[in-house]
PDB file of C-alpha atoms in Angstrom:
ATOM      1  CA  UNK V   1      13.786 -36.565  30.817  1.00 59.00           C
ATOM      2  CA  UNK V   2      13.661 -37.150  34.521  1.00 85.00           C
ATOM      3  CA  UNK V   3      10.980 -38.819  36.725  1.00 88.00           C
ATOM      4  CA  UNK V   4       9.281 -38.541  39.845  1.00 89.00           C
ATOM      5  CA  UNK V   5       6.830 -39.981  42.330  1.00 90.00           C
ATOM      6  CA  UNK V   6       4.658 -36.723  43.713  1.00 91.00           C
ATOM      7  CA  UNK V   7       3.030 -37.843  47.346  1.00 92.00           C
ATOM      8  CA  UNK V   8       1.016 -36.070  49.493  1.00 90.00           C
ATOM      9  CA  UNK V   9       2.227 -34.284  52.547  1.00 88.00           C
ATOM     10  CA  UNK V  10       1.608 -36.712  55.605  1.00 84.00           C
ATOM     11  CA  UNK V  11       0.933 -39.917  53.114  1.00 82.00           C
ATOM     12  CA  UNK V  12       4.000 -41.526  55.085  1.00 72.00           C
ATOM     13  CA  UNK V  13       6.506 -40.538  57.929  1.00 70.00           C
ATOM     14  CA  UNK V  14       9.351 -40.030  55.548  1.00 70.00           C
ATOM     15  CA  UNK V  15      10.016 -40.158  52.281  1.00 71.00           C
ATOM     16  CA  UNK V  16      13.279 -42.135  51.449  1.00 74.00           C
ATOM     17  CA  UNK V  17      13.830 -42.355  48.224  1.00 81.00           C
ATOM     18  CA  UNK V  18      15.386 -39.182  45.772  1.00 83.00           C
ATOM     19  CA  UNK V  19      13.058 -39.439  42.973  1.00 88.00           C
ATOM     20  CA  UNK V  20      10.267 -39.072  45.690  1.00 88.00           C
ATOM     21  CA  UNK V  21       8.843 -35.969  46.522  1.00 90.00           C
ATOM     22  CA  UNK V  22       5.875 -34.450  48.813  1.00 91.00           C
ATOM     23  CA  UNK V  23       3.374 -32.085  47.043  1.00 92.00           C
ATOM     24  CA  UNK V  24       4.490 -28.700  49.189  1.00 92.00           C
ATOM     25  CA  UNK V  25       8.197 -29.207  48.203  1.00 91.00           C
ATOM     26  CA  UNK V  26       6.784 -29.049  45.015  1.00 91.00           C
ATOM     27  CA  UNK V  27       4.902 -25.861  45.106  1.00 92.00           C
ATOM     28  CA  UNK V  28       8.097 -24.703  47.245  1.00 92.00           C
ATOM     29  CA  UNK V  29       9.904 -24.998  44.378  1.00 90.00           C
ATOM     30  CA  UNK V  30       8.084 -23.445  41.970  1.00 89.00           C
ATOM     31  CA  UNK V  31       7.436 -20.559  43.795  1.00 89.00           C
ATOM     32  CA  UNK V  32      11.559 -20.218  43.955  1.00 89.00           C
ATOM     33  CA  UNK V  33      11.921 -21.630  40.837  1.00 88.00           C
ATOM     34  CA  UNK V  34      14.317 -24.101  41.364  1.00 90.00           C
ATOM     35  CA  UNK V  35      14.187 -25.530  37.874  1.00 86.00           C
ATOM     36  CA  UNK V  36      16.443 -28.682  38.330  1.00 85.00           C
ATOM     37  CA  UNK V  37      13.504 -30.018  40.528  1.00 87.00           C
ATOM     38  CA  UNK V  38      11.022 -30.516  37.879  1.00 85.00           C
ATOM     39  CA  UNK V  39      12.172 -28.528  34.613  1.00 84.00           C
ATOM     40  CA  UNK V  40      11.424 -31.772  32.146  1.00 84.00           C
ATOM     41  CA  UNK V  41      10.068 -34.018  34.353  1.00 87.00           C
ATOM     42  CA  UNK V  42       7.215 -36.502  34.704  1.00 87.00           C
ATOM     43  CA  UNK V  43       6.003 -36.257  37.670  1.00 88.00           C
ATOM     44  CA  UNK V  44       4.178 -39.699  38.702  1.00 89.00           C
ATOM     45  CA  UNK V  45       0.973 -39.051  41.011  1.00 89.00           C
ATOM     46  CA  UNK V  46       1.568 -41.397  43.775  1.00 91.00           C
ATOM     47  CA  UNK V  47      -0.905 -42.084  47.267  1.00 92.00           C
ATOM     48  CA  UNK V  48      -2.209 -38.787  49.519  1.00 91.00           C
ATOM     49  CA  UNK V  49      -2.792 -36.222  47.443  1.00 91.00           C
ATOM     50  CA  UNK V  50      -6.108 -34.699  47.428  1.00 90.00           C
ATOM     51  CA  UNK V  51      -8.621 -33.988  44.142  1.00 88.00           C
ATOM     52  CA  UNK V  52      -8.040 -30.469  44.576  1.00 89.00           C
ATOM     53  CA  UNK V  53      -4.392 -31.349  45.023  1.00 91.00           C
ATOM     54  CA  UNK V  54      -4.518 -33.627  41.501  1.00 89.00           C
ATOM     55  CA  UNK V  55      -6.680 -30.815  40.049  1.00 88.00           C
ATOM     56  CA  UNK V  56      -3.446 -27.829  40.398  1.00 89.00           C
ATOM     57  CA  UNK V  57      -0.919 -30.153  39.260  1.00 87.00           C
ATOM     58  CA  UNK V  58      -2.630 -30.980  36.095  1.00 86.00           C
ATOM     59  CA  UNK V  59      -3.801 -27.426  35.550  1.00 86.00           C
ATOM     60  CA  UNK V  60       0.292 -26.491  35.793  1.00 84.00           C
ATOM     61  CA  UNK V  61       1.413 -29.012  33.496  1.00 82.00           C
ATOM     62  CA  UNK V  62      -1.083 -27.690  30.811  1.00 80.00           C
ATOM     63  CA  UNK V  63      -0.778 -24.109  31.175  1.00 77.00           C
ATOM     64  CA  UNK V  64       2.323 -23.297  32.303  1.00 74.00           C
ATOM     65  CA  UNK V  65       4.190 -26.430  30.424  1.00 73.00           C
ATOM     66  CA  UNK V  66       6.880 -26.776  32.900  1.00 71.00           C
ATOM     67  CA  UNK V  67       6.462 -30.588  33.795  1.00 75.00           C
ATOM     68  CA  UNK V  68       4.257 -33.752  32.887  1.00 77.00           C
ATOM     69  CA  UNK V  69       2.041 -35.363  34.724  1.00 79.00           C
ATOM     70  CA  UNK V  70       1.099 -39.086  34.894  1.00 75.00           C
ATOM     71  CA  UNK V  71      -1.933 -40.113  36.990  1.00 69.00           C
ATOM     72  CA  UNK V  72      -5.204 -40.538  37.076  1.00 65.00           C
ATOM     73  CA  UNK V  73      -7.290 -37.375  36.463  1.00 61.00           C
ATOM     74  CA  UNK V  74     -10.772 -35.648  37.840  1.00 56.00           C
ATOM     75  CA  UNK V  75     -12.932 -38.529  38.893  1.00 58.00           C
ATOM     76  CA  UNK V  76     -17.074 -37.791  39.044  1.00 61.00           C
ATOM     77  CA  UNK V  77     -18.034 -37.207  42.706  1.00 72.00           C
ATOM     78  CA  UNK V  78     -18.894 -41.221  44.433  1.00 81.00           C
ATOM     79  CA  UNK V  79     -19.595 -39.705  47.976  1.00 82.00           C
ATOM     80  CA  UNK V  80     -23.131 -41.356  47.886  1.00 80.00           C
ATOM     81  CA  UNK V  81     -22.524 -44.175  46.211  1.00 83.00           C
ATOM     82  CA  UNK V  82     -19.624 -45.104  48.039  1.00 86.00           C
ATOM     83  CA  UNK V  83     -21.185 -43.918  51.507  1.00 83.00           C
ATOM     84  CA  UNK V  84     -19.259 -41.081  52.544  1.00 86.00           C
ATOM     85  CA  UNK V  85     -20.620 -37.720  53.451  1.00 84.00           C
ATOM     86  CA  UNK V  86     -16.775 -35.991  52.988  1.00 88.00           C
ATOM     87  CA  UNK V  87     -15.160 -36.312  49.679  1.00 87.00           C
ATOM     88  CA  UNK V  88     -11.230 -37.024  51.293  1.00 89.00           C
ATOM     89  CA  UNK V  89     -12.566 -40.498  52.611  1.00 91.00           C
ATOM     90  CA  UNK V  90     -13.384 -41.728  49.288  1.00 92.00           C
ATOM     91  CA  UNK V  91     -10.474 -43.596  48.298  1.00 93.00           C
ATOM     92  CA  UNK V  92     -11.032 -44.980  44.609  1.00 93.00           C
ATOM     93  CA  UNK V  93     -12.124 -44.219  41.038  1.00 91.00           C
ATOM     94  CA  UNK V  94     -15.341 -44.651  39.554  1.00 91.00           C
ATOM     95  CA  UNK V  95     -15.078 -48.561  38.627  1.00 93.00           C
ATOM     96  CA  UNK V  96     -15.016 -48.998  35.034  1.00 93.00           C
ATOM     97  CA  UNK V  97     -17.069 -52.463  33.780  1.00 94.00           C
ATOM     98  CA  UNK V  98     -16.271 -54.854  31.329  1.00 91.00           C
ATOM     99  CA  UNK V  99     -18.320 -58.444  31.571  1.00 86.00           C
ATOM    100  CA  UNK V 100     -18.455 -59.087  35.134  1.00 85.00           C
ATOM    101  CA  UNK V 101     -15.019 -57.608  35.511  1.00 94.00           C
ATOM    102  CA  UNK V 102     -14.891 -53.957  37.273  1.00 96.00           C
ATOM    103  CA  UNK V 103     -11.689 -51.874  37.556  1.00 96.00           C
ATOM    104  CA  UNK V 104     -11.181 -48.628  39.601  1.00 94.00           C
ATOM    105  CA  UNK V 105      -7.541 -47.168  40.928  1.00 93.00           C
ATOM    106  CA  UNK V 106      -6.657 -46.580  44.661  1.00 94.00           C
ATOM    107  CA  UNK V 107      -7.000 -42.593  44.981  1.00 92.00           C
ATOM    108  CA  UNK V 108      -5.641 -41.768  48.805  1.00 91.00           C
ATOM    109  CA  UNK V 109      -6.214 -38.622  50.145  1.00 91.00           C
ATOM    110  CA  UNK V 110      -3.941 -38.596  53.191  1.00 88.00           C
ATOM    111  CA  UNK V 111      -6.827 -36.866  55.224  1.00 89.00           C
ATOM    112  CA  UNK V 112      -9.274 -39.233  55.044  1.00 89.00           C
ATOM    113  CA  UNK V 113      -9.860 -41.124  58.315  1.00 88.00           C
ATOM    114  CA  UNK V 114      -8.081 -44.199  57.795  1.00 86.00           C
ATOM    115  CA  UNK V 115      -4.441 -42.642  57.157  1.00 82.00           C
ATOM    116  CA  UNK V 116      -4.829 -39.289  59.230  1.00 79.00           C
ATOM    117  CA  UNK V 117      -4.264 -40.751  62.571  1.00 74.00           C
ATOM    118  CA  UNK V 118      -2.172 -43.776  61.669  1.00 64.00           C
ATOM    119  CA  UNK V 119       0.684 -43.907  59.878  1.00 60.00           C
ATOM    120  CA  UNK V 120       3.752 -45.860  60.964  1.00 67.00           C
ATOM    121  CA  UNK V 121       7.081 -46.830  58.271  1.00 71.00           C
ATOM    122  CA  UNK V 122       6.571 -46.370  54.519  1.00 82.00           C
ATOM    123  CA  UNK V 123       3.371 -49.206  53.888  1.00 87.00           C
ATOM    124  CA  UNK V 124       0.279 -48.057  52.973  1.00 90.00           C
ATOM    125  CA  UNK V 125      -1.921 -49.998  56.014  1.00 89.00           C
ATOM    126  CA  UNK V 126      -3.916 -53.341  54.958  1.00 93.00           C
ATOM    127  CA  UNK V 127      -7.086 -51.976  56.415  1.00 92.00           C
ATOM    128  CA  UNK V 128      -6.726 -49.355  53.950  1.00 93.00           C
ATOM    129  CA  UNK V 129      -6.670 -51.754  51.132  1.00 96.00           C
ATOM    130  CA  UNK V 130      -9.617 -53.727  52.402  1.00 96.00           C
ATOM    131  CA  UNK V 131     -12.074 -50.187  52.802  1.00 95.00           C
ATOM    132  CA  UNK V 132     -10.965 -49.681  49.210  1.00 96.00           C
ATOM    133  CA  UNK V 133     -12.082 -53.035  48.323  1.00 97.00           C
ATOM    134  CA  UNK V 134     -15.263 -52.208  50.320  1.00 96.00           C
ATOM    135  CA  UNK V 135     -15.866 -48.754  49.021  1.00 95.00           C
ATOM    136  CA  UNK V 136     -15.624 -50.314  45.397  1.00 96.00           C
ATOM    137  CA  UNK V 137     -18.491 -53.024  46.352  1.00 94.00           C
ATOM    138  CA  UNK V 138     -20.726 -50.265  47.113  1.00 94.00           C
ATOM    139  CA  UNK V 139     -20.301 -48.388  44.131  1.00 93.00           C
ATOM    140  CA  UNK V 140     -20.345 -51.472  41.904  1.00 94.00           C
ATOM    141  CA  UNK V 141     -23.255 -52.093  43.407  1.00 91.00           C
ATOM    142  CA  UNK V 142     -25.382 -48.766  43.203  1.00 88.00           C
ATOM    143  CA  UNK V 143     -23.349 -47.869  39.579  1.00 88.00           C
ATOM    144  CA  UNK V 144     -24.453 -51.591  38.087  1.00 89.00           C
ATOM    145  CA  UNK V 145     -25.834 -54.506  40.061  1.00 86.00           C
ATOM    146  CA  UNK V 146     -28.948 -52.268  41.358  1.00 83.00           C
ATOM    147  CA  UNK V 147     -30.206 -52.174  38.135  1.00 77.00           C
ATOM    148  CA  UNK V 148     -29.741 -56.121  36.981  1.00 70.00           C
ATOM    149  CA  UNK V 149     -32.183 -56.764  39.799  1.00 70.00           C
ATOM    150  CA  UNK V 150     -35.698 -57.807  39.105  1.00 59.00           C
ATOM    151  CA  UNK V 151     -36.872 -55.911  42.400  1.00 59.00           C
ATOM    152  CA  UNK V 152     -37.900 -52.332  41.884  1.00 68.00           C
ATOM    153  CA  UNK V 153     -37.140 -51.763  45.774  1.00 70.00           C
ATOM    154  CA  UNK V 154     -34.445 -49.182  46.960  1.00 80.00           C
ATOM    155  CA  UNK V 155     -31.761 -51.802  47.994  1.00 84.00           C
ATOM    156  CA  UNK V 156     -28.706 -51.737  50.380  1.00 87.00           C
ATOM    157  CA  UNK V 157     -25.236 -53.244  50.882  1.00 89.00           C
ATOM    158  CA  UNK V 158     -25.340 -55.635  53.318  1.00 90.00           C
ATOM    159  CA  UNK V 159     -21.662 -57.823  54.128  1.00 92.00           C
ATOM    160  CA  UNK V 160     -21.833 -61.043  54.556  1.00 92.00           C
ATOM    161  CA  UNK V 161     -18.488 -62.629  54.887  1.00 95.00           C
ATOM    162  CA  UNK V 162     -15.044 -61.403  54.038  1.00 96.00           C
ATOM    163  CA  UNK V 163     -11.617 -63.061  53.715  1.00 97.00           C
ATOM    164  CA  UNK V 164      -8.403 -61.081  52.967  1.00 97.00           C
ATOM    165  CA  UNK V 165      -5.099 -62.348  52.189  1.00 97.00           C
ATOM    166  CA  UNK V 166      -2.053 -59.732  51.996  1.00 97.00           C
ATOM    167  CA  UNK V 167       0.657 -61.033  50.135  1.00 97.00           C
ATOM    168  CA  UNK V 168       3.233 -58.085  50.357  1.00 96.00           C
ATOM    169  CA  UNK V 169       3.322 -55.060  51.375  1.00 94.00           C
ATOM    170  CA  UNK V 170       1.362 -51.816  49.539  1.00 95.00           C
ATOM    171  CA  UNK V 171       3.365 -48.707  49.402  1.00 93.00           C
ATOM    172  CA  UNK V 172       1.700 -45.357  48.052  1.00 92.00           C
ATOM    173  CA  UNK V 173       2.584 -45.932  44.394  1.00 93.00           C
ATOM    174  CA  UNK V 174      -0.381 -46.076  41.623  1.00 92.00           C
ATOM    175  CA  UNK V 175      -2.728 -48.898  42.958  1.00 95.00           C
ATOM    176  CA  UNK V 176      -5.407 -50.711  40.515  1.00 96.00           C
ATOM    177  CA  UNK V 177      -7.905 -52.781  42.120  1.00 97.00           C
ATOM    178  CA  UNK V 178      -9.986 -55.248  39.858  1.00 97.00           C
ATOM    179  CA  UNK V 179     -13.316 -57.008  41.217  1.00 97.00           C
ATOM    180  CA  UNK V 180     -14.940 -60.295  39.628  1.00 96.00           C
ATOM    181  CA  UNK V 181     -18.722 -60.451  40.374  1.00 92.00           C
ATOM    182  CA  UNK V 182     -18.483 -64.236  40.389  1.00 81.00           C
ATOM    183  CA  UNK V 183     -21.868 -65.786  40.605  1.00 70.00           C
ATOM    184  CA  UNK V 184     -24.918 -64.015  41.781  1.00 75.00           C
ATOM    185  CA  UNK V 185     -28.510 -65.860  42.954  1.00 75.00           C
ATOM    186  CA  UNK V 186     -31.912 -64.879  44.501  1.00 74.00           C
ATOM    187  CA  UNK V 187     -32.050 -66.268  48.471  1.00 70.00           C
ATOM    188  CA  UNK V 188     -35.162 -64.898  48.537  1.00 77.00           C
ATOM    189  CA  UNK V 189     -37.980 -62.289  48.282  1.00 74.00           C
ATOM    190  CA  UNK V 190     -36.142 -59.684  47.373  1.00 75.00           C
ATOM    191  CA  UNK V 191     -32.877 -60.358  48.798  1.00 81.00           C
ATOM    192  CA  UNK V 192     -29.970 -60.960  46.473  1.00 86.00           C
ATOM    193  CA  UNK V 193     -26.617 -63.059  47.187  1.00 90.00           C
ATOM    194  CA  UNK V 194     -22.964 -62.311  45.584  1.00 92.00           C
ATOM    195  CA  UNK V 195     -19.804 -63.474  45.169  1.00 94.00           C
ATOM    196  CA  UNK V 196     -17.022 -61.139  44.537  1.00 95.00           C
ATOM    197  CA  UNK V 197     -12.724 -61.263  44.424  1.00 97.00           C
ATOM    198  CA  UNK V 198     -10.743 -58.868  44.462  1.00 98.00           C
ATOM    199  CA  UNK V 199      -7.210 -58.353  43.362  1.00 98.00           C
ATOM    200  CA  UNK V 200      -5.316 -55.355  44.440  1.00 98.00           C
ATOM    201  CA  UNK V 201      -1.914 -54.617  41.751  1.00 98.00           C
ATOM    202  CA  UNK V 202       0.688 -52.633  42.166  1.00 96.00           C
ATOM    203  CA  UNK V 203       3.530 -52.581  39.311  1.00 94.00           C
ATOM    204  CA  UNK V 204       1.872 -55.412  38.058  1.00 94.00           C
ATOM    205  CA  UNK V 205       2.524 -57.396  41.201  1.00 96.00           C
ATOM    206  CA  UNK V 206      -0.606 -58.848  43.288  1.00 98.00           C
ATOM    207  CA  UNK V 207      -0.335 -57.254  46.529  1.00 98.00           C
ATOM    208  CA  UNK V 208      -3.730 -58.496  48.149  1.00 98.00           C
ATOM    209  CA  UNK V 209      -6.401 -60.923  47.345  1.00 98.00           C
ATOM    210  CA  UNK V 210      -9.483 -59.834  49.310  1.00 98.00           C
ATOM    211  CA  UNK V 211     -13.100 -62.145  48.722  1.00 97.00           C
ATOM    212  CA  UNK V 212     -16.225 -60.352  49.758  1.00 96.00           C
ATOM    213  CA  UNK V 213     -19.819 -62.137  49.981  1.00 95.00           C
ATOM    214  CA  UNK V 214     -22.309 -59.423  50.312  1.00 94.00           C
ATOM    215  CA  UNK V 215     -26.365 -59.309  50.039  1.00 90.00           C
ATOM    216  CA  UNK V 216     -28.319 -56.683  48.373  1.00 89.00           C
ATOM    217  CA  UNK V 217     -31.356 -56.206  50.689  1.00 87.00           C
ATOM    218  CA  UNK V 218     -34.490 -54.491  49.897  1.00 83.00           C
ATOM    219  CA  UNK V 219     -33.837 -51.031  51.732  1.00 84.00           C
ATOM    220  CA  UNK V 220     -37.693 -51.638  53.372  1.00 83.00           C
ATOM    221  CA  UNK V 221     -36.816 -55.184  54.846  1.00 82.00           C
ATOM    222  CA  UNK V 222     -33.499 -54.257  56.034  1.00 84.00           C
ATOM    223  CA  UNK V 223     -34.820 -50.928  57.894  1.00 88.00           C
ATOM    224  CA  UNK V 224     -37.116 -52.966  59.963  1.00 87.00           C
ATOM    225  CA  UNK V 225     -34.969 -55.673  60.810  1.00 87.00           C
ATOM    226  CA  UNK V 226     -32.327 -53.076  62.150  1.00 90.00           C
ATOM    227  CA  UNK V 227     -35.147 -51.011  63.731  1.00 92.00           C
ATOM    228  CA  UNK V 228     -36.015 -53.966  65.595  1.00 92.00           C
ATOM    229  CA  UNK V 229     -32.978 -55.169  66.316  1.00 92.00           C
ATOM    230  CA  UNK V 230     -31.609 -51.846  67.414  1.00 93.00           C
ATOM    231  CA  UNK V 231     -34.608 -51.462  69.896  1.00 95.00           C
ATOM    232  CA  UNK V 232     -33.535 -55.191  71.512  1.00 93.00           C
ATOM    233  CA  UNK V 233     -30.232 -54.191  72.024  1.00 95.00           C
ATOM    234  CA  UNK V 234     -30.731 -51.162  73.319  1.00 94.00           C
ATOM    235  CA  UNK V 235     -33.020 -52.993  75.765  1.00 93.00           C
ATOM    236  CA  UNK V 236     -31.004 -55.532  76.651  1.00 94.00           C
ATOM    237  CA  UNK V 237     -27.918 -53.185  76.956  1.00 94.00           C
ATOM    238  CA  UNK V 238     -29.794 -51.289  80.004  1.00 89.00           C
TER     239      UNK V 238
END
């Protein structure tokens, strides 16, 4: 049984590499039926493919039996929680928890904003890997560390510092990124420090480190600081 890596359309400016394949070549050749393309094959769901995208190749691989699919399935909508108002910019799973250990896999859609107008060679770009670190903190956040809080405020996301070290280069392969809440305190009334690494894996190699130091604000305190200090720029700007 042959194998495959299944990418989306415009993921990267060319795909070199035979066992690689864009998702409309696929549907190309099932609508000719050119059966030595993916008769018996596992087709591996790589970077740039859309839910909707994911969502038709599993439902051929079940009904029609043709191929197999290996991938990460359906995920529950994380537009809010990861702060995104159009599902194709969020870019990961929902983050799985064990201890203070969370776990979520890279899911590019190749029309979100960070790929659509920038693609260059066959990489995926490191400020793609760092959003998906980012996106993750915010849903970590509102899925878990919300509710470990003794404040019953609304709270927001607030980054502190950030550090990022890219060790190789990410291409658009299945990507797992893992995130260690390390140490957590109280700075004060209802303001929250953390600690967090992350480790970005692909083929069990590390391919990025990236450390994020973030505050959970209450979302009353934090409006009125920005309020103000939106109003003093705006001043000072003019």
């Amino acid at each position: 049984m042959g194998r495959r890596l299944i990418l989306g359309d415009e993921i990267i400016e060319k795909i070199d590499c035979e066992i690689s394949i864009r998702y409309s070549e696929l549907l190309e050749a099932l609508e000719k039926k050119d059966k030595h393309i993916y008769e018996g094959v596992i087709f591996h769901i790589g970077q740039g493919l859309s839910q909707s995208e994911r969502d038709t190749l599993y439902k051929i691989s079940s009904q029609q039996k043709l191929f197999d699919i290996n991938g990460k399935k359906s995920t529950i909508e994380l537009k809010e929680m990861v702060h995104k108002k159009k599902s194709h910019n969020v870019m990961i799973s929902e983050p799985i928890k064990n201890d203070d250990i969370y776990t979520s896999t890279l899911l590019l859609d190749d029309s979100c904003d960070e790929v659509s107008d920038h693609v260059t060679g066959l990489h995926i770009q490191g400020i793609v890997l760092f959003e998906s670190c980012r996106q993750m903190m915010l849903a970590v956040s509102e899925r878990f560390l919300f509710k470990k809080l003794t404040s019953k405020d609304q709270m927001r996301c607030i980054l502190n510092t950030t550090n990022t070290d890219y060790l190789c280069f990410a291409f658009p392969v299945e990507t797992q990124i893992k995130m260690k809440v390390e140490n957590n305190k109280q700075v004060k009334k209802r303001q929250f420090c953390f600690k967090s690494t992350f480790q970005i894996t692909q083929n069990e190699r590390v391919v990025a480190i990236i450390q994020i130091d973030f505050l959970l604000v209450s979302e009353q305190n934090i409006a009125k600081l920005e309020n103000k200090l939106y109003n003093k720029a705006i001043y000072n700007a003019v």
